Amino acid sequence: MDINIEEIREKLTKYNQSHLLDFLSEITDDKKEQLLKQLSDIDYEKINNLYNNLKNFTIPIDEIIEPLDYYIKDDFTDSEKNQLSEIGDKILMQNTYAIVTMAGGQGTRLGHNGPKGTFELNLYPEKKSLFEILAIKIQEANEKYSINIPWYIMTSEENNYETISFFNEKNYFGLNKDNVFFFTQNKLPLVSFNGDMLLAEPYRVHEVSNGNGDIFESLLKNGLIENMKNRGIKWIFISGIDNILADISDPLFLGLTINNNTQIGSKTIFKQNAYSQDWVFCKKNNKPSMLGYERITEEITNAKKDDKYLYREINILCHIFSIDALEKCAHVELPYHMAAKKNIYINDEGMKIFPNKPNSYKFEKFIFDSFKFFDNITLLRVNPEEEFAPIKNPEGVYSPMTATKLYIKQQNNE
Ligand code: UTP
């Protein structure tokens, strides 16, 4: 092995991460090799800077915050709906539409053992996984428009193998294998609240996916933007794996984005609870952006014009990007955020600890940070009962139970 352990030791000492070698004498030679290889690949300077900068992050005071226009789906007349849908239908019929599903998250809140997409809902009398629910929607769109929508699924190094095995086991849910692509996003080490990198095993640093904003770079790196272009794809729908009501081929949303002459579009829901911690859409320095809850004052949350709230649109991770917009985002640098999450770790005594509350920071890029690279975005407010049932928590809000109820209600209404 061509790895100089003294060099590694020196680096670890410099960045206060020497504890990562605490169990070196207790592990087998092949595990030792694995750990040293991983340690020599980590960019300590980057992690150190991210931790220090984000820990001391202060909100820029000179940003100009303004409201962002939005449409309300229910406000369109039938004739308007038809006109917009016709525009979207055309794109779909031409088979120039693709779907990207972000399934690289850890699902730490849900705590399911395996990729979140393999989580099964009890949809009486049968069970369906989140991947299957999406696959059925794609199959339905394929039949409706006589097309073959390519489906690009973002995984992480942690869950890529299991995700692909699941698709094989389920025979791709009847979809044509040639139209389903998996790509793995990048990863970064987790750190404790003090900045110490965590071990997932005595022989492995705990590295996890670096946020859904890595989607652009990862698509590019895996040759999939090229793949889309070769297939003549013009518009791409992007959503998370866990919203089982996401309308993955909504011609009205697509038509509205095109008609509005914007390269990107996003669905929103109304923020009912003015004081919840949800972020809202806004303009920052004249560019589309999101406003963090710590910046949403009483005045902002209650601001209205012509009876319409100005800052109450919540992002539900349902986006449309043109192929040019997608490619542009793959060449810009998105900032990192630091999120507190629950993650297993090996303690000083070599014991694996399963914390019951957040104990570590994950460094994440967010897809919404790409919006500021555009002059405008088309926002369409939809009804959450119809289009938003995410599965985040084992119980309570946004849980399998709440999502199942809405899903069954929707199925029965159709
Ligand atoms: P969340 O931020 O809700 O994270 O992701 P999560 O992993 O599902 O759950 P928690 O926070 O750990 O409990 C929103 C969407 O973005 C994807 C997720 O898979 C989900 O579809 N995502 C998130 C990624 O693809 N990669 C990431 O690194 C993070």
Tab-separated table of C-alpha atoms and ligand atoms in Angstrom:
chain	number	residue	atom	x	y	z
A	1	MET	CA	0.000	0.000	0.000
A	2	ASP	CA	1.301	3.373	-1.030
A	3	ILE	CA	-0.018	5.317	1.917
A	4	ASN	CA	2.289	7.021	4.338
A	5	ILE	CA	0.805	6.647	7.799
A	6	GLU	CA	3.066	9.321	9.280
A	7	GLU	CA	1.792	11.848	6.767
A	8	ILE	CA	-1.743	10.963	7.723
A	9	ARG	CA	-0.959	11.253	11.414
A	10	GLU	CA	0.542	14.677	10.849
A	11	LYS	CA	-2.493	15.863	8.929
A	12	LEU	CA	-4.868	14.525	11.542
A	13	THR	CA	-2.924	16.254	14.306
A	14	LYS	CA	-2.941	19.518	12.372
A	15	TYR	CA	-6.733	19.399	12.049
A	16	ASN	CA	-7.452	17.953	15.528
A	17	GLN	CA	-8.748	14.667	14.152
A	18	SER	CA	-6.189	12.248	15.661
A	19	HIS	CA	-8.960	10.278	17.405
A	20	LEU	CA	-9.767	8.710	14.021
A	21	LEU	CA	-6.723	6.464	14.526
A	22	ASP	CA	-7.663	5.429	18.070
A	23	PHE	CA	-8.563	1.870	17.081
A	24	LEU	CA	-5.829	1.262	14.523
A	25	SER	CA	-4.067	-1.340	16.637
A	26	GLU	CA	-7.315	-3.242	17.191
A	27	ILE	CA	-8.421	-3.756	13.592
A	28	THR	CA	-7.398	-6.337	10.990
A	29	ASP	CA	-4.870	-5.475	8.274
A	30	ASP	CA	-7.428	-5.175	5.478
A	31	LYS	CA	-9.621	-2.890	7.589
A	32	LYS	CA	-6.523	-0.882	8.464
A	33	GLU	CA	-5.820	-0.442	4.780
A	34	GLN	CA	-9.427	0.585	4.170
A	35	LEU	CA	-9.308	3.210	6.922
A	36	LEU	CA	-5.973	4.660	5.856
A	37	LYS	CA	-7.127	4.911	2.254
A	38	GLN	CA	-10.255	6.747	3.377
A	39	LEU	CA	-8.228	9.040	5.655
A	40	SER	CA	-5.827	9.919	2.893
A	41	ASP	CA	-8.717	10.889	0.580
A	42	ILE	CA	-10.473	13.289	2.973
A	43	ASP	CA	-10.062	17.003	2.369
A	44	TYR	CA	-9.480	18.155	5.985
A	45	GLU	CA	-8.892	21.763	5.028
A	46	LYS	CA	-12.301	21.891	3.331
A	47	ILE	CA	-14.138	20.320	6.281
A	48	ASN	CA	-12.310	22.530	8.747
A	49	ASN	CA	-13.234	25.646	6.780
A	50	LEU	CA	-16.835	24.571	6.333
A	51	TYR	CA	-17.213	23.890	10.043
A	52	ASN	CA	-15.589	27.148	11.153
A	53	ASN	CA	-17.352	29.318	8.596
A	54	LEU	CA	-20.772	27.802	9.130
A	55	LYS	CA	-20.456	27.780	12.911
A	56	ASN	CA	-19.726	31.500	12.817
A	57	PHE	CA	-22.166	32.246	10.017
A	58	THR	CA	-23.998	35.529	10.351
A	59	ILE	CA	-26.858	36.666	8.168
A	60	PRO	CA	-25.743	39.234	5.589
A	61	ILE	CA	-27.355	42.520	6.577
A	62	ASP	CA	-27.193	44.221	3.209
A	63	GLU	CA	-29.475	41.855	1.291
A	64	ILE	CA	-32.586	43.371	-0.223
A	65	ILE	CA	-35.567	41.137	0.475
A	66	GLU	CA	-38.618	41.436	-1.754
A	67	PRO	CA	-41.613	39.238	-2.493
A	68	LEU	CA	-41.720	36.845	-5.423
A	69	ASP	CA	-44.827	36.560	-7.602
A	70	TYR	CA	-46.717	33.301	-7.635
A	71	TYR	CA	-49.730	31.682	-9.291
A	72	ILE	CA	-52.428	29.753	-7.502
A	73	LYS	CA	-53.559	26.609	-9.302
A	74	ASP	CA	-57.120	26.873	-8.043
A	75	ASP	CA	-57.429	30.439	-9.353
A	76	PHE	CA	-57.064	29.448	-13.011
A	77	THR	CA	-60.276	29.137	-14.994
A	78	ASP	CA	-60.913	25.863	-16.796
A	79	SER	CA	-60.074	27.479	-20.084
A	80	GLU	CA	-56.748	28.799	-18.741
A	81	LYS	CA	-55.971	25.388	-17.306
A	82	ASN	CA	-56.642	23.776	-20.670
A	83	GLN	CA	-54.524	26.264	-22.575
A	84	LEU	CA	-51.542	25.826	-20.254
A	85	SER	CA	-51.918	22.058	-20.128
A	86	GLU	CA	-51.902	21.896	-23.907
A	87	ILE	CA	-48.451	23.476	-23.937
A	88	GLY	CA	-47.204	20.914	-21.414
A	89	ASP	CA	-48.939	18.043	-23.181
A	90	LYS	CA	-47.032	18.852	-26.358
A	91	ILE	CA	-43.663	18.519	-24.614
A	92	LEU	CA	-44.716	15.283	-22.986
A	93	MET	CA	-46.026	13.847	-26.241
A	94	GLN	CA	-42.725	14.644	-27.941
A	95	ASN	CA	-40.939	12.475	-25.365
A	96	THR	CA	-38.625	15.334	-24.420
A	97	TYR	CA	-39.356	15.232	-20.702
A	98	ALA	CA	-37.323	13.482	-17.999
A	99	ILE	CA	-37.704	12.827	-14.303
A	100	VAL	CA	-34.998	13.068	-11.670
A	101	THR	CA	-35.671	11.694	-8.202
A	102	MET	CA	-33.483	12.709	-5.316
A	103	ALA	CA	-33.081	9.600	-3.202
A	104	GLY	CA	-29.622	10.137	-1.756
A	105	GLY	CA	-30.801	11.377	1.640
A	106	GLN	CA	-30.209	9.475	4.855
A	107	GLY	CA	-33.788	9.560	6.148
A	108	THR	CA	-32.458	9.941	9.683
A	109	ARG	CA	-35.814	11.088	11.088
A	110	LEU	CA	-37.781	8.185	9.624
A	111	GLY	CA	-35.154	5.711	10.812
A	112	HIS	CA	-36.025	3.081	8.183
A	113	ASN	CA	-33.386	0.402	7.745
A	114	GLY	CA	-32.448	0.824	4.082
A	115	PRO	CA	-32.922	3.437	1.349
A	116	LYS	CA	-36.029	5.564	2.012
A	117	GLY	CA	-37.447	4.571	-1.377
A	118	THR	CA	-37.690	0.966	-0.206
A	119	PHE	CA	-39.940	1.964	2.699
A	120	GLU	CA	-43.293	0.265	2.258
A	121	LEU	CA	-46.680	1.802	2.947
A	122	ASN	CA	-49.613	-0.305	3.856
A	123	LEU	CA	-52.094	0.657	1.154
A	124	TYR	CA	-54.696	-1.922	2.119
A	125	PRO	CA	-54.843	-4.601	0.912
A	126	GLU	CA	-51.349	-4.370	-0.566
A	127	LYS	CA	-48.058	-2.803	0.399
A	128	LYS	CA	-46.162	-0.507	-1.939
A	129	SER	CA	-42.702	0.979	-1.595
A	130	LEU	CA	-42.086	4.670	-2.284
A	131	PHE	CA	-40.108	3.657	-5.380
A	132	GLU	CA	-43.012	1.572	-6.632
A	133	ILE	CA	-45.502	4.418	-6.122
A	134	LEU	CA	-43.319	6.643	-8.298
A	135	ALA	CA	-42.739	3.918	-10.871
A	136	ILE	CA	-46.506	3.448	-11.246
A	137	LYS	CA	-46.957	7.170	-11.895
A	138	ILE	CA	-44.251	7.067	-14.553
A	139	GLN	CA	-45.853	4.009	-16.135
A	140	GLU	CA	-49.211	5.814	-16.206
A	141	ALA	CA	-47.674	8.885	-17.875
A	142	ASN	CA	-45.903	6.624	-20.379
A	143	GLU	CA	-49.219	5.035	-21.306
A	144	LYS	CA	-51.159	8.309	-21.393
A	145	TYR	CA	-48.711	9.951	-23.810
A	146	SER	CA	-47.336	6.812	-25.515
A	147	ILE	CA	-43.809	7.706	-24.456
A	148	ASN	CA	-40.895	6.366	-22.417
A	149	ILE	CA	-39.901	8.903	-19.802
A	150	PRO	CA	-36.296	8.420	-18.730
A	151	TRP	CA	-35.965	8.253	-14.942
A	152	TYR	CA	-32.736	9.347	-13.249
A	153	ILE	CA	-32.383	8.366	-9.604
A	154	MET	CA	-29.843	10.020	-7.358
A	155	THR	CA	-28.457	7.685	-4.687
A	156	SER	CA	-25.666	8.013	-2.152
A	157	GLU	CA	-22.678	5.765	-1.591
A	158	GLU	CA	-24.489	4.546	1.505
A	159	ASN	CA	-27.590	3.364	-0.338
A	160	ASN	CA	-26.672	2.921	-4.013
A	161	TYR	CA	-26.099	-0.837	-3.920
A	162	GLU	CA	-29.268	-1.543	-1.967
A	163	THR	CA	-31.310	0.721	-4.241
A	164	ILE	CA	-30.175	-1.011	-7.419
A	165	SER	CA	-30.630	-4.463	-5.849
A	166	PHE	CA	-34.183	-3.467	-4.886
A	167	PHE	CA	-34.990	-2.442	-8.459
A	168	ASN	CA	-33.566	-5.724	-9.760
A	169	GLU	CA	-35.502	-7.731	-7.202
A	170	LYS	CA	-38.713	-5.953	-8.220
A	171	ASN	CA	-37.946	-6.268	-11.904
A	172	TYR	CA	-37.873	-2.480	-12.250
A	173	PHE	CA	-41.601	-2.450	-11.467
A	174	GLY	CA	-42.259	-3.291	-15.107
A	175	LEU	CA	-40.394	-0.248	-16.451
A	176	ASN	CA	-37.900	-0.640	-19.254
A	177	LYS	CA	-34.470	-0.979	-17.608
A	178	ASP	CA	-32.879	1.060	-20.386
A	179	ASN	CA	-34.820	4.115	-19.251
A	180	VAL	CA	-33.809	3.978	-15.597
A	181	PHE	CA	-30.455	5.435	-14.519
A	182	PHE	CA	-28.872	5.507	-11.084
A	183	PHE	CA	-26.192	7.992	-10.176
A	184	THR	CA	-24.346	8.439	-6.911
A	185	GLN	CA	-23.840	11.804	-5.326
A	186	ASN	CA	-20.758	12.980	-3.438
A	187	LYS	CA	-20.167	12.472	0.276
A	188	LEU	CA	-18.540	14.318	3.149
A	189	PRO	CA	-17.606	13.373	6.715
A	190	LEU	CA	-19.995	14.113	9.566
A	191	VAL	CA	-18.636	16.112	12.484
A	192	SER	CA	-19.669	16.297	16.128
A	193	PHE	CA	-20.911	19.624	17.470
A	194	ASN	CA	-17.262	20.277	18.421
A	195	GLY	CA	-16.007	19.655	14.909
A	196	ASP	CA	-14.572	16.141	15.474
A	197	MET	CA	-15.184	13.777	12.568
A	198	LEU	CA	-17.220	10.738	13.530
A	199	LEU	CA	-16.345	7.094	13.033
A	200	ALA	CA	-19.176	4.863	11.820
A	201	GLU	CA	-17.053	1.812	12.613
A	202	PRO	CA	-13.631	1.575	14.282
A	203	TYR	CA	-12.271	1.221	10.725
A	204	ARG	CA	-14.513	3.693	8.866
A	205	VAL	CA	-15.045	7.458	9.032
A	206	HIS	CA	-18.744	8.277	8.877
A	207	GLU	CA	-19.220	9.980	5.535
A	208	VAL	CA	-22.673	10.766	4.133
A	209	SER	CA	-24.305	12.376	1.107
A	210	ASN	CA	-23.699	16.101	0.762
A	211	GLY	CA	-27.232	17.383	0.243
A	212	ASN	CA	-29.758	17.402	-2.566
A	213	GLY	CA	-28.046	20.434	-4.140
A	214	ASP	CA	-25.336	18.066	-5.340
A	215	ILE	CA	-27.780	16.839	-7.979
A	216	PHE	CA	-26.434	19.065	-10.759
A	217	GLU	CA	-22.753	18.286	-10.333
A	218	SER	CA	-23.485	14.580	-9.891
A	219	LEU	CA	-25.629	14.389	-13.028
A	220	LEU	CA	-22.846	16.056	-14.973
A	221	LYS	CA	-20.065	13.948	-13.466
A	222	ASN	CA	-21.938	10.762	-14.298
A	223	GLY	CA	-22.455	11.793	-17.923
A	224	LEU	CA	-26.206	12.063	-17.501
A	225	ILE	CA	-26.671	15.603	-18.751
A	226	GLU	CA	-25.050	14.370	-21.931
A	227	ASN	CA	-27.336	11.360	-21.851
A	228	MET	CA	-30.378	13.658	-21.583
A	229	LYS	CA	-29.177	15.826	-24.444
A	230	ASN	CA	-28.600	12.789	-26.635
A	231	ARG	CA	-32.180	11.782	-25.981
A	232	GLY	CA	-33.435	15.229	-26.909
A	233	ILE	CA	-34.674	16.039	-23.395
A	234	LYS	CA	-35.844	19.656	-23.047
A	235	TRP	CA	-37.514	19.749	-19.638
A	236	ILE	CA	-36.728	17.924	-16.403
A	237	PHE	CA	-38.959	17.403	-13.405
A	238	ILE	CA	-37.096	17.055	-10.105
A	239	SER	CA	-38.575	15.915	-6.811
A	240	GLY	CA	-37.696	14.091	-3.611
A	241	ILE	CA	-38.365	10.417	-3.063
A	242	ASP	CA	-40.672	10.917	-0.124
A	243	ASN	CA	-43.602	12.992	-1.390
A	244	ILE	CA	-45.995	10.292	-2.535
A	245	LEU	CA	-48.481	12.799	-3.932
A	246	ALA	CA	-45.964	14.560	-6.205
A	247	ASP	CA	-47.496	14.972	-9.642
A	248	ILE	CA	-44.499	13.947	-11.704
A	249	SER	CA	-46.002	14.835	-15.100
A	250	ASP	CA	-48.259	17.829	-14.585
A	251	PRO	CA	-48.769	19.453	-18.016
A	252	LEU	CA	-50.229	22.586	-16.430
A	253	PHE	CA	-47.119	23.236	-14.332
A	254	LEU	CA	-44.867	22.566	-17.306
A	255	GLY	CA	-47.030	24.701	-19.611
A	256	LEU	CA	-47.110	27.553	-17.105
A	257	THR	CA	-43.323	27.541	-16.713
A	258	ILE	CA	-42.877	27.623	-20.491
A	259	ASN	CA	-45.610	30.200	-21.057
A	260	ASN	CA	-44.076	32.407	-18.386
A	261	ASN	CA	-40.800	32.339	-20.233
A	262	THR	CA	-38.773	31.082	-17.294
A	263	GLN	CA	-36.200	28.318	-17.276
A	264	ILE	CA	-37.184	27.036	-13.870
A	265	GLY	CA	-40.436	26.475	-11.997
A	266	SER	CA	-41.343	25.356	-8.522
A	267	LYS	CA	-44.539	24.235	-6.828
A	268	THR	CA	-45.384	25.697	-3.455
A	269	ILE	CA	-47.924	25.284	-0.707
A	270	PHE	CA	-49.360	28.052	1.428
A	271	LYS	CA	-47.768	28.488	4.857
A	272	GLN	CA	-50.827	28.154	7.080
A	273	ASN	CA	-49.017	28.641	10.340
A	274	ALA	CA	-47.439	32.059	10.020
A	275	TYR	CA	-44.973	31.250	12.802
A	276	SER	CA	-43.846	27.766	11.760
A	277	GLN	CA	-40.168	27.198	11.001
A	278	ASP	CA	-40.752	26.728	7.277
A	279	TRP	CA	-38.676	28.765	4.900
A	280	VAL	CA	-40.520	30.803	2.268
A	281	PHE	CA	-39.806	31.968	-1.253
A	282	CYS	CA	-38.607	35.532	-1.731
A	283	LYS	CA	-36.295	37.610	-3.876
A	284	LYS	CA	-32.872	38.390	-2.478
A	285	ASN	CA	-31.060	41.156	-4.293
A	286	ASN	CA	-33.585	40.733	-7.088
A	287	LYS	CA	-32.986	36.998	-7.598
A	288	PRO	CA	-35.267	34.092	-6.625
A	289	SER	CA	-34.313	32.696	-3.235
A	290	MET	CA	-35.577	31.324	0.064
A	291	LEU	CA	-35.947	33.173	3.340
A	292	GLY	CA	-34.914	31.233	6.456
A	293	TYR	CA	-37.363	31.232	9.349
A	294	GLU	CA	-34.956	33.106	11.606
A	295	ARG	CA	-35.312	36.062	9.224
A	296	ILE	CA	-39.094	35.974	8.962
A	297	THR	CA	-40.333	38.745	11.192
A	298	GLU	CA	-43.930	39.326	12.244
A	299	GLU	CA	-44.118	42.089	9.668
A	300	ILE	CA	-42.812	39.891	6.846
A	301	THR	CA	-45.028	36.925	7.573
A	302	ASN	CA	-48.156	39.073	7.706
A	303	ALA	CA	-47.279	41.287	4.731
A	304	LYS	CA	-50.023	41.359	2.094
A	305	LYS	CA	-50.711	43.079	-1.200
A	306	ASP	CA	-54.151	43.033	-2.824
A	307	ASP	CA	-55.241	40.486	-0.249
A	308	LYS	CA	-52.417	38.103	-1.200
A	309	TYR	CA	-49.748	37.165	1.297
A	310	LEU	CA	-46.301	38.085	0.015
A	311	TYR	CA	-44.102	35.684	1.971
A	312	ARG	CA	-46.059	32.503	2.583
A	313	GLU	CA	-44.965	30.176	-0.225
A	314	ILE	CA	-43.261	27.019	1.040
A	315	ASN	CA	-40.943	24.947	-1.151
A	316	ILE	CA	-42.172	21.345	-1.598
A	317	LEU	CA	-39.234	20.120	-3.686
A	318	CYS	CA	-41.200	19.853	-6.933
A	319	HIS	CA	-39.214	21.645	-9.564
A	320	ILE	CA	-39.045	22.004	-13.334
A	321	PHE	CA	-35.746	22.851	-15.005
A	322	SER	CA	-35.029	23.350	-18.685
A	323	ILE	CA	-32.064	21.310	-19.904
A	324	ASP	CA	-30.058	24.534	-20.276
A	325	ALA	CA	-30.874	25.536	-16.721
A	326	LEU	CA	-29.823	22.133	-15.443
A	327	GLU	CA	-26.534	22.328	-17.292
A	328	LYS	CA	-25.897	25.865	-16.093
A	329	CYS	CA	-26.370	24.779	-12.468
A	330	ALA	CA	-23.847	21.990	-12.924
A	331	HIS	CA	-21.181	24.609	-13.526
A	332	VAL	CA	-21.867	26.929	-10.601
A	333	GLU	CA	-20.743	26.562	-7.029
A	334	LEU	CA	-23.576	26.090	-4.531
A	335	PRO	CA	-22.865	27.011	-0.901
A	336	TYR	CA	-22.919	24.512	1.938
A	337	HIS	CA	-25.244	24.599	4.930
A	338	MET	CA	-24.775	22.744	8.200
A	339	ALA	CA	-27.683	20.695	9.530
A	340	ALA	CA	-27.865	18.973	12.930
A	341	LYS	CA	-28.788	15.284	12.485
A	342	LYS	CA	-28.926	12.053	14.462
A	343	ASN	CA	-26.073	9.775	13.410
A	344	ILE	CA	-24.485	6.667	14.855
A	345	TYR	CA	-20.870	6.925	15.993
A	346	ILE	CA	-18.153	5.013	17.770
A	347	ASN	CA	-17.373	6.469	21.178
A	348	ASP	CA	-13.988	6.671	22.943
A	349	GLU	CA	-14.408	3.139	24.252
A	350	GLY	CA	-15.117	1.711	20.809
A	351	MET	CA	-18.835	1.251	21.451
A	352	LYS	CA	-21.358	1.980	18.714
A	353	ILE	CA	-23.775	4.629	19.946
A	354	PHE	CA	-27.273	5.136	18.537
A	355	PRO	CA	-28.219	8.649	19.651
A	356	ASN	CA	-31.846	9.576	20.220
A	357	LYS	CA	-31.375	13.218	19.421
A	358	PRO	CA	-29.260	15.169	16.905
A	359	ASN	CA	-25.580	14.765	17.775
A	360	SER	CA	-23.729	15.769	14.619
A	361	TYR	CA	-23.539	18.210	11.764
A	362	LYS	CA	-24.059	17.181	8.163
A	363	PHE	CA	-22.727	19.477	5.437
A	364	GLU	CA	-25.349	19.914	2.753
A	365	LYS	CA	-25.890	21.801	-0.465
A	366	PHE	CA	-29.528	22.656	-1.145
A	367	ILE	CA	-31.118	22.605	-4.575
A	368	PHE	CA	-32.886	25.906	-3.891
A	369	ASP	CA	-29.563	27.748	-3.802
A	370	SER	CA	-29.500	27.288	-7.576
A	371	PHE	CA	-32.517	29.584	-8.044
A	372	LYS	CA	-30.464	32.730	-7.607
A	373	PHE	CA	-28.629	32.019	-10.838
A	374	PHE	CA	-31.832	32.870	-12.730
A	375	ASP	CA	-33.681	36.138	-13.169
A	376	ASN	CA	-37.005	34.591	-12.387
A	377	ILE	CA	-38.808	31.422	-11.390
A	378	THR	CA	-42.411	30.378	-11.995
A	379	LEU	CA	-44.085	29.575	-8.696
A	380	LEU	CA	-47.318	27.631	-8.669
A	381	ARG	CA	-49.176	27.223	-5.399
A	382	VAL	CA	-50.938	23.866	-5.193
A	383	ASN	CA	-53.284	22.252	-2.737
A	384	PRO	CA	-51.317	20.158	-0.185
A	385	GLU	CA	-54.191	17.677	0.108
A	386	GLU	CA	-53.658	16.904	-3.563
A	387	GLU	CA	-49.908	17.210	-4.035
A	388	PHE	CA	-47.986	17.102	-0.785
A	389	ALA	CA	-47.704	14.053	1.427
A	390	PRO	CA	-44.039	13.642	2.368
A	391	ILE	CA	-42.801	10.923	4.685
A	392	LYS	CA	-40.283	12.368	7.100
A	393	ASN	CA	-41.122	11.132	10.601
A	394	PRO	CA	-42.117	7.713	11.963
A	395	GLU	CA	-45.266	9.237	13.454
A	396	GLY	CA	-47.129	12.512	13.776
A	397	VAL	CA	-46.820	15.114	11.038
A	398	TYR	CA	-45.526	13.993	7.672
A	399	SER	CA	-45.509	10.357	8.718
A	400	PRO	CA	-46.456	7.139	6.883
A	401	MET	CA	-49.887	7.386	8.500
A	402	THR	CA	-50.675	10.936	7.327
A	403	ALA	CA	-49.292	10.223	3.849
A	404	THR	CA	-51.196	6.941	3.477
A	405	LYS	CA	-54.494	8.632	4.367
A	406	LEU	CA	-54.008	11.330	1.722
A	407	TYR	CA	-52.840	8.829	-0.871
A	408	ILE	CA	-55.823	6.554	-0.375
A	409	LYS	CA	-58.177	9.546	-0.420
A	410	GLN	CA	-56.690	10.647	-3.738
A	411	GLN	CA	-56.906	7.170	-5.246
A	412	ASN	CA	-60.542	6.881	-4.232
A	413	ASN	CA	-61.447	10.240	-5.778
A	414	GLU	CA	-60.049	9.327	-9.146
B	1	UTP	P1	-34.493	15.712	3.524
B	1	UTP	O1	-33.754	16.964	3.716
B	1	UTP	O2	-35.877	15.635	4.017
B	1	UTP	O3	-33.620	14.538	4.121
B	1	UTP	O4	-34.456	15.370	1.989
B	1	UTP	P2	-33.890	12.998	4.288
B	1	UTP	O5	-32.594	12.330	4.046
B	1	UTP	O6	-34.996	12.483	3.437
B	1	UTP	O7	-34.318	12.844	5.794
B	1	UTP	P3	-33.664	13.304	7.177
B	1	UTP	O8	-33.595	14.811	7.177
B	1	UTP	O9	-32.290	12.678	7.296
B	1	UTP	O10	-34.614	12.769	8.166
B	1	UTP	C1	-35.340	15.836	1.031
B	1	UTP	C2	-35.093	15.052	-0.251
B	1	UTP	O11	-33.760	15.278	-0.710
B	1	UTP	C3	-33.092	14.037	-0.861
B	1	UTP	C4	-33.807	13.066	0.061
B	1	UTP	O12	-33.594	11.726	-0.366
B	1	UTP	C5	-35.252	13.528	-0.067
B	1	UTP	O13	-35.830	13.018	-1.238
B	1	UTP	N1	-31.687	14.189	-0.462
B	1	UTP	C6	-31.365	14.760	0.730
B	1	UTP	C7	-30.722	13.712	-1.301
B	1	UTP	O14	-31.007	13.167	-2.388
B	1	UTP	N2	-29.412	13.841	-0.912
B	1	UTP	C8	-29.050	14.394	0.267
B	1	UTP	O15	-27.838	14.472	0.556
B	1	UTP	C9	-30.063	14.886	1.102
